[in-house]
Amino acid sequence: MKKPFITKDQAEEIIKKYRTPFHIYDEKGIRDNARALREAFGWNKGYKEYFAVKATPNPTILKILHDEGCGMDCSSMAELVMSARCGITGRDIMFSSNDTPSEEFAKCAELGGTINLDDLTHIDQCLDALGGKLPGRMSCRFNPGGLFTLGESSEGFQVMDNPGESKYGMTEEQLYEAYSRLKELGVKEFGIHAFLASNTVTNAYYPALAGLLFKLALKIREKCGVTLSFINLSGGVGINYRPDQEANDIRVIGEGVRKAYEEILIPEGMGDVAIYTELGRFMLAPYGHLVTTATHEKHIYKEYIGVDACAANLMRPAMYGAYHHITVLGKEDAPKDHRYDITGALCENNDKFAIDRDLPKIDMGDILVIHDTGAHGFAMGYNYNGRLWTSELLLRSDGRITEIRRAQTIDDYFATLDGYWNIGL
Ligand SMILES: *Cc1c(COP(=O)(O)O)cnc(C)c1O
């Protein structure tokens, strides 16, 4: 069973001050999880998690994670600037981007961050953007092509993704060329990065990916005379959005990577290689809720409950048909004897947080918690239909509530128009 990290009483207190809908994050949950991750990889001296900023781009969240020892994985100018303004720079920045504007390479270099090249042509682009001199430390992104599968059972593969259709990274041959050139150009420290499958709910993904990259590291040493100093397993460790799914066990994952490290790298004298991760979803998703109030009920061919949040505040169900668990606060133990579609107000019929979901009877004014919205939730928000962004709140470890981003206003929405539209709303 999924249990919200706020109670009905807490929610009612919060709503006296901050209206629904809002996103709320759980500081203690975030910190405990970040510590568990660090412990799971504690066997590796240089281990570092670079939080994927795109998952939850809020400065307060970045600072909490930095405080727990994380760096930041940025992919755009705004994310680089946000990290820098949080005081997170230098080796604490990884820049994994594609289709990258030159000024973003320049910004990353200015901040002392590590550029992770998505393509061979980026070497010349970087040289150009950085006045002919590359930073001393660079990384390359690998794409093995084909299909990536893991763990076949009667129900099919546990993980199946399609790197051959993915726009990211370089082929193996291109990687060899890239490292050789980077070495010629004076780069001293090298890393490799690969992201082969998203939201994996299995303890086998990272160990399998690590094994693949560790073997490749040996080939790179042999072919290019380059010894990698870090191997970046990137993101992709998922969470159990569905209550019947078994959550990943990060200790088992860390031990699985360790086993591959001890089998492949240590015998080859590469026991100094640092392991990096770039998790987003795993770091934040379970520690965020979208909280919304039931405002309408409609009985036509189906039973609809309208809420005051919409897909502009959480796009995943509309975009991918993603499942997000829903709890009706105060009715946690009531029988789930009603079947509803839970809808937002967009003029788009895919604006449904749940379809044919069995829930307790919902009364108008009931507060609903939509679970696991801490990553790729607020971050993917948009303004369709003139719907505005919600506030972001933080449940502090000491129980206080702080607003870490106010809700957007109509004036904010008009702010990029001319002065006629500054009407003080
Ligand atoms: C999105 C992304 C991540 C994080 O992915 P999660 O699925 O949230 O773990 C990490 N690295 C890169 C380069 C990404 O684009």
Coordinates of C-alpha atoms and ligand atoms in Angstrom, one line a residue:
M1 CA 0.0 0.0 0.0
K2 CA 1.2 3.5 -0.8
K3 CA 1.0 5.8 2.2
P4 CA 1.0 9.6 1.7
F5 CA 3.7 11.5 3.7
I6 CA 1.1 14.0 4.8
T7 CA -2.1 13.3 6.7
K8 CA -5.6 14.8 6.1
D9 CA -5.1 17.1 9.2
Q10 CA -1.8 18.3 7.9
A11 CA -3.2 18.9 4.4
E12 CA -6.1 20.9 5.9
E13 CA -3.7 23.0 7.9
I14 CA -1.6 23.7 4.7
I15 CA -4.6 24.5 2.6
K16 CA -5.6 27.3 5.1
K17 CA -2.5 29.1 3.8
Y18 CA -1.7 27.7 0.4
R19 CA -4.5 26.8 -2.0
T20 CA -4.7 23.6 -3.9
P21 CA -3.4 22.4 -6.3
F22 CA 0.2 22.3 -5.1
H23 CA 3.2 20.1 -5.3
I24 CA 4.8 19.2 -2.0
Y25 CA 8.1 17.5 -1.3
D26 CA 9.3 15.5 1.8
E27 CA 12.7 16.7 2.9
K28 CA 13.3 13.8 5.3
G29 CA 12.4 11.2 2.6
I30 CA 14.7 12.9 0.1
R31 CA 17.6 13.0 2.6
D32 CA 17.2 9.5 3.9
N33 CA 17.1 8.1 0.3
A34 CA 20.2 10.2 -0.8
R35 CA 22.0 8.7 2.2
A36 CA 21.0 5.2 1.4
L37 CA 22.2 5.7 -2.2
R38 CA 25.6 7.0 -1.0
E39 CA 25.9 4.1 1.4
A40 CA 25.1 1.6 -1.3
F41 CA 28.0 2.9 -3.4
G42 CA 30.2 3.6 -0.3
W43 CA 32.6 0.9 -1.5
N44 CA 33.7 3.1 -4.4
K45 CA 36.1 5.9 -3.3
G46 CA 35.2 8.4 -5.9
Y47 CA 31.5 7.7 -6.0
K48 CA 29.2 10.7 -6.7
E49 CA 25.5 11.1 -7.6
Y50 CA 24.9 14.0 -10.0
F51 CA 21.2 14.8 -9.6
A52 CA 19.4 15.2 -12.9
V53 CA 18.2 18.8 -12.4
K54 CA 15.6 18.4 -15.1
A55 CA 13.6 16.1 -12.8
T56 CA 12.9 18.7 -10.2
P57 CA 14.5 22.1 -11.0
N58 CA 14.0 23.9 -7.7
P59 CA 16.9 25.6 -5.9
T60 CA 15.8 24.4 -2.5
I61 CA 15.8 20.8 -3.7
L62 CA 19.2 21.2 -5.3
K63 CA 20.7 22.6 -2.1
I64 CA 19.3 19.8 0.0
L65 CA 20.8 17.2 -2.4
H66 CA 24.1 19.1 -2.5
D67 CA 24.1 19.1 1.3
E68 CA 23.8 15.3 1.0
G69 CA 26.9 15.2 -1.2
C70 CA 25.3 15.2 -4.6
G71 CA 26.5 17.2 -7.6
M72 CA 24.2 18.3 -10.4
D73 CA 23.6 16.9 -13.9
C74 CA 22.6 19.8 -16.0
S75 CA 21.4 19.8 -19.6
S76 CA 20.6 23.4 -20.5
M77 CA 21.7 27.0 -19.8
A78 CA 18.9 27.6 -17.2
E79 CA 19.9 24.4 -15.3
L80 CA 23.6 25.5 -15.4
V81 CA 22.7 28.9 -14.1
M82 CA 20.4 27.5 -11.4
S83 CA 23.2 25.2 -10.1
A84 CA 25.7 28.0 -10.2
R85 CA 23.4 30.4 -8.3
C86 CA 23.0 27.6 -5.7
G87 CA 26.7 27.8 -5.3
I88 CA 27.2 24.4 -7.0
T89 CA 30.0 24.6 -9.5
G90 CA 33.3 23.0 -10.6
R91 CA 33.5 19.2 -10.3
D92 CA 30.0 19.2 -8.9
I93 CA 28.6 19.9 -12.3
M94 CA 28.1 17.3 -15.1
F95 CA 26.7 18.7 -18.3
S96 CA 25.0 16.0 -20.3
S97 CA 23.2 17.6 -23.2
N98 CA 22.5 17.0 -26.9
D99 CA 21.8 19.3 -29.8
T100 CA 23.8 21.7 -27.6
P101 CA 24.1 25.5 -28.3
S102 CA 27.7 26.6 -28.2
E103 CA 27.1 29.1 -25.4
E104 CA 26.1 26.3 -23.1
F105 CA 29.4 24.5 -23.6
A106 CA 31.1 27.8 -22.8
K107 CA 29.0 28.3 -19.7
C108 CA 29.8 24.8 -18.4
A109 CA 33.5 25.3 -19.0
E110 CA 33.4 28.7 -17.3
L111 CA 31.8 27.1 -14.2
G112 CA 34.5 24.4 -14.3
G113 CA 31.9 21.6 -15.0
T114 CA 32.5 18.4 -16.9
I115 CA 31.2 18.3 -20.4
N116 CA 29.8 15.0 -21.5
L117 CA 30.0 15.0 -25.3
D118 CA 26.9 13.5 -27.1
D119 CA 28.5 13.4 -30.5
L120 CA 31.9 13.3 -32.3
T121 CA 31.1 16.6 -34.0
H122 CA 30.9 18.2 -30.5
I123 CA 34.6 18.1 -30.2
D124 CA 35.1 20.7 -32.9
Q125 CA 32.1 22.7 -31.7
C126 CA 33.6 22.8 -28.2
L127 CA 37.0 23.8 -29.5
D128 CA 35.3 26.6 -31.3
A129 CA 33.1 27.6 -28.4
L130 CA 36.0 27.5 -25.9
G131 CA 38.6 29.5 -27.9
G132 CA 40.6 26.4 -29.1
K133 CA 41.3 25.0 -25.6
L134 CA 39.4 22.1 -24.2
P135 CA 38.9 21.6 -20.4
G136 CA 41.3 19.1 -18.8
R137 CA 38.4 16.7 -18.0
M138 CA 35.9 15.5 -20.6
S139 CA 33.4 12.7 -20.9
C140 CA 31.8 10.9 -23.9
R141 CA 28.3 9.4 -24.2
F142 CA 28.0 5.8 -25.6
N143 CA 25.1 4.3 -27.5
P144 CA 25.5 0.6 -28.2
G145 CA 22.6 0.6 -30.8
G146 CA 20.3 -2.3 -31.2
L147 CA 18.0 -3.5 -28.5
F148 CA 18.9 -3.5 -24.8
T149 CA 17.1 -6.3 -22.9
L150 CA 17.4 -7.8 -19.5
G151 CA 16.1 -10.8 -17.6
E152 CA 13.6 -12.7 -19.7
S153 CA 10.7 -14.4 -17.9
S154 CA 7.3 -15.9 -18.9
E155 CA 6.0 -12.3 -18.9
G156 CA 8.6 -11.1 -21.3
F157 CA 11.7 -9.0 -20.6
Q158 CA 12.1 -7.2 -17.3
V159 CA 13.6 -4.4 -19.3
M160 CA 13.5 -3.7 -22.9
D161 CA 14.6 -0.4 -24.5
N162 CA 15.7 0.6 -27.9
P163 CA 19.1 2.4 -28.0
G164 CA 19.1 1.8 -31.8
E165 CA 16.2 4.3 -32.1
S166 CA 17.6 6.7 -29.6
K167 CA 19.2 10.0 -30.6
Y168 CA 21.9 10.0 -27.9
G169 CA 25.5 9.1 -27.8
M170 CA 28.2 7.8 -30.1
T171 CA 28.8 4.4 -31.6
E172 CA 31.7 2.3 -30.3
E173 CA 34.0 3.2 -33.3
Q174 CA 33.2 6.9 -32.8
L175 CA 34.1 6.6 -29.1
Y176 CA 37.5 5.3 -30.0
E177 CA 38.0 8.2 -32.4
A178 CA 36.7 10.7 -29.8
Y179 CA 39.1 9.6 -27.0
S180 CA 42.1 9.5 -29.3
R181 CA 41.3 13.0 -30.5
L182 CA 40.6 14.3 -27.0
K183 CA 43.9 12.9 -25.9
E184 CA 45.8 14.6 -28.7
L185 CA 44.0 17.9 -27.8
G186 CA 45.5 17.7 -24.3
V187 CA 42.6 16.4 -22.3
K188 CA 44.0 14.6 -19.2
E189 CA 41.0 13.0 -17.5
F190 CA 38.3 11.0 -19.2
G191 CA 34.9 9.5 -18.4
I192 CA 32.2 7.5 -20.2
H193 CA 28.5 7.8 -19.9
A194 CA 25.5 5.7 -21.1
F195 CA 21.8 5.8 -20.5
L196 CA 20.2 2.7 -22.0
A197 CA 16.8 2.2 -20.3
S198 CA 14.4 4.5 -18.4
N199 CA 12.4 3.8 -15.2
T200 CA 13.8 0.3 -14.7
V201 CA 12.1 -1.5 -11.9
T202 CA 14.7 -4.3 -11.4
N203 CA 17.9 -4.5 -9.4
A204 CA 19.7 -5.8 -12.5
Y205 CA 19.9 -2.7 -14.7
Y206 CA 22.8 -0.9 -13.2
P207 CA 24.9 -4.0 -12.7
A208 CA 24.3 -5.0 -16.4
L209 CA 25.1 -1.6 -17.7
A210 CA 28.2 -1.3 -15.5
G211 CA 29.5 -4.7 -16.8
L212 CA 29.1 -3.4 -20.3
L213 CA 30.8 -0.1 -19.6
F214 CA 33.6 -1.7 -17.6
K215 CA 34.5 -4.1 -20.5
L216 CA 34.4 -1.1 -22.9
A217 CA 36.7 0.8 -20.6
L218 CA 39.3 -2.0 -21.0
K219 CA 39.0 -1.8 -24.8
I220 CA 39.3 2.0 -24.8
R221 CA 42.5 1.7 -22.8
E222 CA 43.8 -0.9 -25.3
K223 CA 42.8 1.0 -28.4
C224 CA 43.3 4.6 -27.4
G225 CA 45.8 4.5 -24.6
V226 CA 43.3 6.3 -22.5
T227 CA 42.5 5.1 -18.9
L228 CA 39.1 6.3 -17.9
S229 CA 38.9 8.0 -14.5
F230 CA 35.1 7.8 -14.1
I231 CA 32.2 5.7 -15.4
N232 CA 28.9 7.4 -15.3
L233 CA 25.9 5.0 -15.1
S234 CA 23.5 8.0 -15.7
G235 CA 19.8 7.7 -14.8
G236 CA 17.2 5.1 -15.3
V237 CA 16.8 3.4 -12.0
G238 CA 13.1 3.6 -11.6
I239 CA 10.5 3.5 -8.8
N240 CA 7.4 1.4 -8.2
Y241 CA 4.6 3.7 -9.4
R242 CA 2.1 0.9 -9.0
P243 CA 1.5 -0.3 -5.4
D244 CA 1.8 -4.0 -6.5
Q245 CA 5.3 -3.4 -8.0
E246 CA 8.3 -4.3 -5.8
A247 CA 10.6 -1.3 -5.2
N248 CA 14.2 -1.4 -6.3
D249 CA 16.6 -2.1 -3.5
I250 CA 19.5 0.3 -3.8
R251 CA 21.8 -1.8 -1.6
V252 CA 21.4 -4.8 -3.9
I253 CA 22.0 -2.5 -6.9
G254 CA 25.2 -1.1 -5.4
E255 CA 26.4 -4.5 -4.5
G256 CA 25.7 -5.7 -8.1
V257 CA 27.8 -2.9 -9.5
R258 CA 30.5 -3.7 -7.0
K259 CA 30.6 -7.3 -8.1
A260 CA 31.1 -6.3 -11.8
Y261 CA 33.8 -3.8 -10.7
E262 CA 35.7 -6.5 -8.8
E263 CA 35.4 -9.0 -11.6
I264 CA 36.3 -6.7 -14.5
L265 CA 38.1 -3.6 -13.4
I266 CA 40.1 -4.6 -10.4
P267 CA 42.0 -7.5 -12.0
E268 CA 43.0 -5.1 -14.7
G269 CA 44.5 -2.6 -12.3
M270 CA 41.6 -0.2 -12.7
G271 CA 40.5 -0.1 -9.1
D272 CA 40.7 3.7 -8.9
V273 CA 37.9 4.3 -11.4
A274 CA 35.1 6.5 -9.8
I275 CA 31.5 5.5 -10.3
Y276 CA 29.0 8.2 -11.0
T277 CA 25.2 8.2 -11.2
E278 CA 22.8 10.8 -12.6
L279 CA 19.5 9.8 -11.0
G280 CA 16.5 12.0 -11.2
R281 CA 13.4 9.9 -10.7
F282 CA 14.9 7.6 -8.1
M283 CA 16.0 10.7 -6.0
L284 CA 12.8 12.6 -6.0
A285 CA 9.7 10.9 -7.5
P286 CA 8.4 9.1 -4.3
Y287 CA 9.1 12.2 -2.2
G288 CA 6.6 14.5 -4.0
H289 CA 2.8 14.6 -4.1
L290 CA 0.5 16.7 -6.2
V291 CA -2.3 17.7 -3.8
T292 CA -5.6 18.6 -5.4
T293 CA -9.2 19.1 -4.3
A294 CA -12.3 17.4 -5.8
T295 CA -14.4 20.1 -7.2
H296 CA -16.9 18.5 -9.6
E297 CA -18.7 15.2 -10.0
K298 CA -20.3 14.2 -13.2
H299 CA -22.5 11.2 -14.0
I300 CA -22.8 10.5 -17.7
Y301 CA -21.7 7.3 -19.5
K302 CA -19.0 7.1 -16.8
E303 CA -18.4 8.5 -13.4
Y304 CA -16.1 11.5 -13.5
I305 CA -14.5 13.4 -10.6
G306 CA -13.1 16.8 -11.6
V307 CA -10.2 18.1 -9.6
D308 CA -8.5 21.5 -9.4
A309 CA -5.2 20.2 -10.9
C310 CA -4.8 19.3 -14.5
A311 CA -2.4 17.7 -16.9
A312 CA -0.5 21.1 -17.1
N313 CA 0.6 20.4 -13.6
L314 CA 1.5 16.7 -14.1
M315 CA 1.8 15.6 -17.7
R316 CA 2.9 12.0 -17.3
P317 CA -0.6 10.4 -17.3
A318 CA -1.7 12.4 -20.4
M319 CA 1.6 12.0 -22.2
Y320 CA 2.5 8.3 -21.5
G321 CA -0.6 6.9 -20.0
A322 CA 1.6 6.7 -16.8
Y323 CA 0.0 5.3 -13.7
H324 CA 0.1 7.5 -10.6
H325 CA -1.4 6.1 -7.4
I326 CA -4.2 8.2 -5.8
T327 CA -5.1 8.4 -2.1
V328 CA -8.3 10.2 -0.9
L329 CA -7.1 11.7 2.4
G330 CA -9.1 10.5 5.4
K331 CA -10.5 7.6 3.4
E332 CA -7.3 5.5 3.4
D333 CA -9.2 2.5 5.0
A334 CA -12.5 2.9 3.2
P335 CA -13.6 0.3 0.7
K336 CA -12.7 1.1 -2.9
D337 CA -16.2 0.5 -4.1
H338 CA -16.4 3.3 -6.7
R339 CA -14.9 3.4 -10.2
Y340 CA -13.9 6.8 -11.5
D341 CA -12.1 8.8 -14.1
I342 CA -10.2 11.6 -12.3
T343 CA -10.0 14.6 -14.6
G344 CA -8.6 18.0 -14.9
A345 CA -10.0 21.0 -16.7
L346 CA -8.1 21.1 -19.9
C347 CA -10.0 21.0 -23.2
E348 CA -8.2 17.7 -24.0
N349 CA -9.8 14.4 -23.3
N350 CA -6.4 13.0 -22.2
D351 CA -6.5 15.3 -19.2
K352 CA -7.2 12.4 -16.8
F353 CA -5.1 11.5 -13.8
A354 CA -6.7 8.1 -13.6
I355 CA -9.1 6.1 -15.8
D356 CA -11.4 3.4 -14.4
R357 CA -9.7 3.7 -11.0
D358 CA -11.3 1.9 -8.0
L359 CA -11.4 4.4 -5.2
P360 CA -13.5 5.1 -2.1
K361 CA -16.6 7.3 -2.7
I362 CA -15.3 10.8 -3.3
D363 CA -17.2 13.8 -2.0
M364 CA -16.8 17.3 -3.2
G365 CA -14.1 19.0 -1.1
D366 CA -12.2 15.8 -0.6
I367 CA -8.4 16.2 -0.8
L368 CA -6.6 13.8 -3.2
V369 CA -3.0 13.0 -3.1
I370 CA -1.5 12.0 -6.4
H371 CA 1.6 10.0 -5.5
D372 CA 5.2 9.9 -6.9
T373 CA 5.1 13.3 -8.6
G374 CA 8.4 14.5 -7.1
A375 CA 10.3 14.0 -10.4
H376 CA 9.2 14.9 -13.9
G377 CA 6.1 16.3 -12.3
F378 CA 6.1 20.1 -11.8
A379 CA 9.2 20.1 -14.1
M380 CA 7.1 19.1 -17.1
G381 CA 4.5 21.7 -16.4
Y382 CA 3.1 23.9 -19.2
N383 CA 0.5 26.7 -19.7
Y384 CA -1.9 25.2 -22.1
N385 CA -5.5 26.6 -21.8
G386 CA -4.0 29.4 -19.7
R387 CA -3.7 27.0 -16.8
L388 CA -1.0 28.3 -14.4
W389 CA 1.8 26.5 -12.6
T390 CA 1.2 25.5 -9.0
S391 CA 3.2 26.4 -6.0
E392 CA 5.9 24.0 -4.7
L393 CA 5.9 23.4 -1.0
L394 CA 8.4 21.6 1.2
L395 CA 7.6 19.6 4.3
R396 CA 10.8 20.2 6.2
S397 CA 12.4 17.5 8.3
D398 CA 11.3 19.4 11.4
G399 CA 7.6 19.4 10.3
R400 CA 7.4 23.0 9.1
I401 CA 6.0 23.8 5.7
T402 CA 7.8 26.3 3.5
E403 CA 6.8 27.6 0.1
I404 CA 9.8 27.0 -2.2
R405 CA 8.1 28.4 -5.3
R406 CA 5.0 30.5 -5.3
A407 CA 2.2 29.7 -7.7
Q408 CA 2.2 31.5 -11.1
T409 CA -0.2 34.4 -11.4
I410 CA -2.0 35.7 -14.5
D411 CA 0.5 38.6 -14.4
D412 CA 3.3 36.1 -14.7
Y413 CA 1.5 34.5 -17.6
F414 CA 1.2 37.9 -19.3
A415 CA 4.8 39.0 -18.4
T416 CA 6.3 38.3 -21.8
L417 CA 3.7 40.5 -23.6
D418 CA 4.0 44.3 -23.9
G419 CA 3.3 46.7 -21.1
Y420 CA -0.4 47.0 -21.8
W421 CA -0.7 43.6 -20.2
N422 CA 0.8 44.6 -16.8
I423 CA -2.5 45.0 -15.2
G424 CA -1.7 44.1 -11.6
L425 CA -3.7 40.9 -11.3
Ligands
LIG1 C1 16.8 12.4 -17.7 C2 18.2 12.2 -17.5 C3 18.7 11.6 -16.3 C4 17.8 11.2 -15.2 O1 16.9 10.2 -15.6 P1 15.9 9.5 -14.5 O2 15.1 8.5 -15.3 O3 15.1 10.6 -13.9 O4 16.8 8.8 -13.5 C5 20.0 11.4 -16.2 N1 20.9 11.7 -17.1 C6 20.5 12.3 -18.3 C7 21.5 12.6 -19.3 C8 19.2 12.5 -18.5 O5 18.8 13.0 -19.7

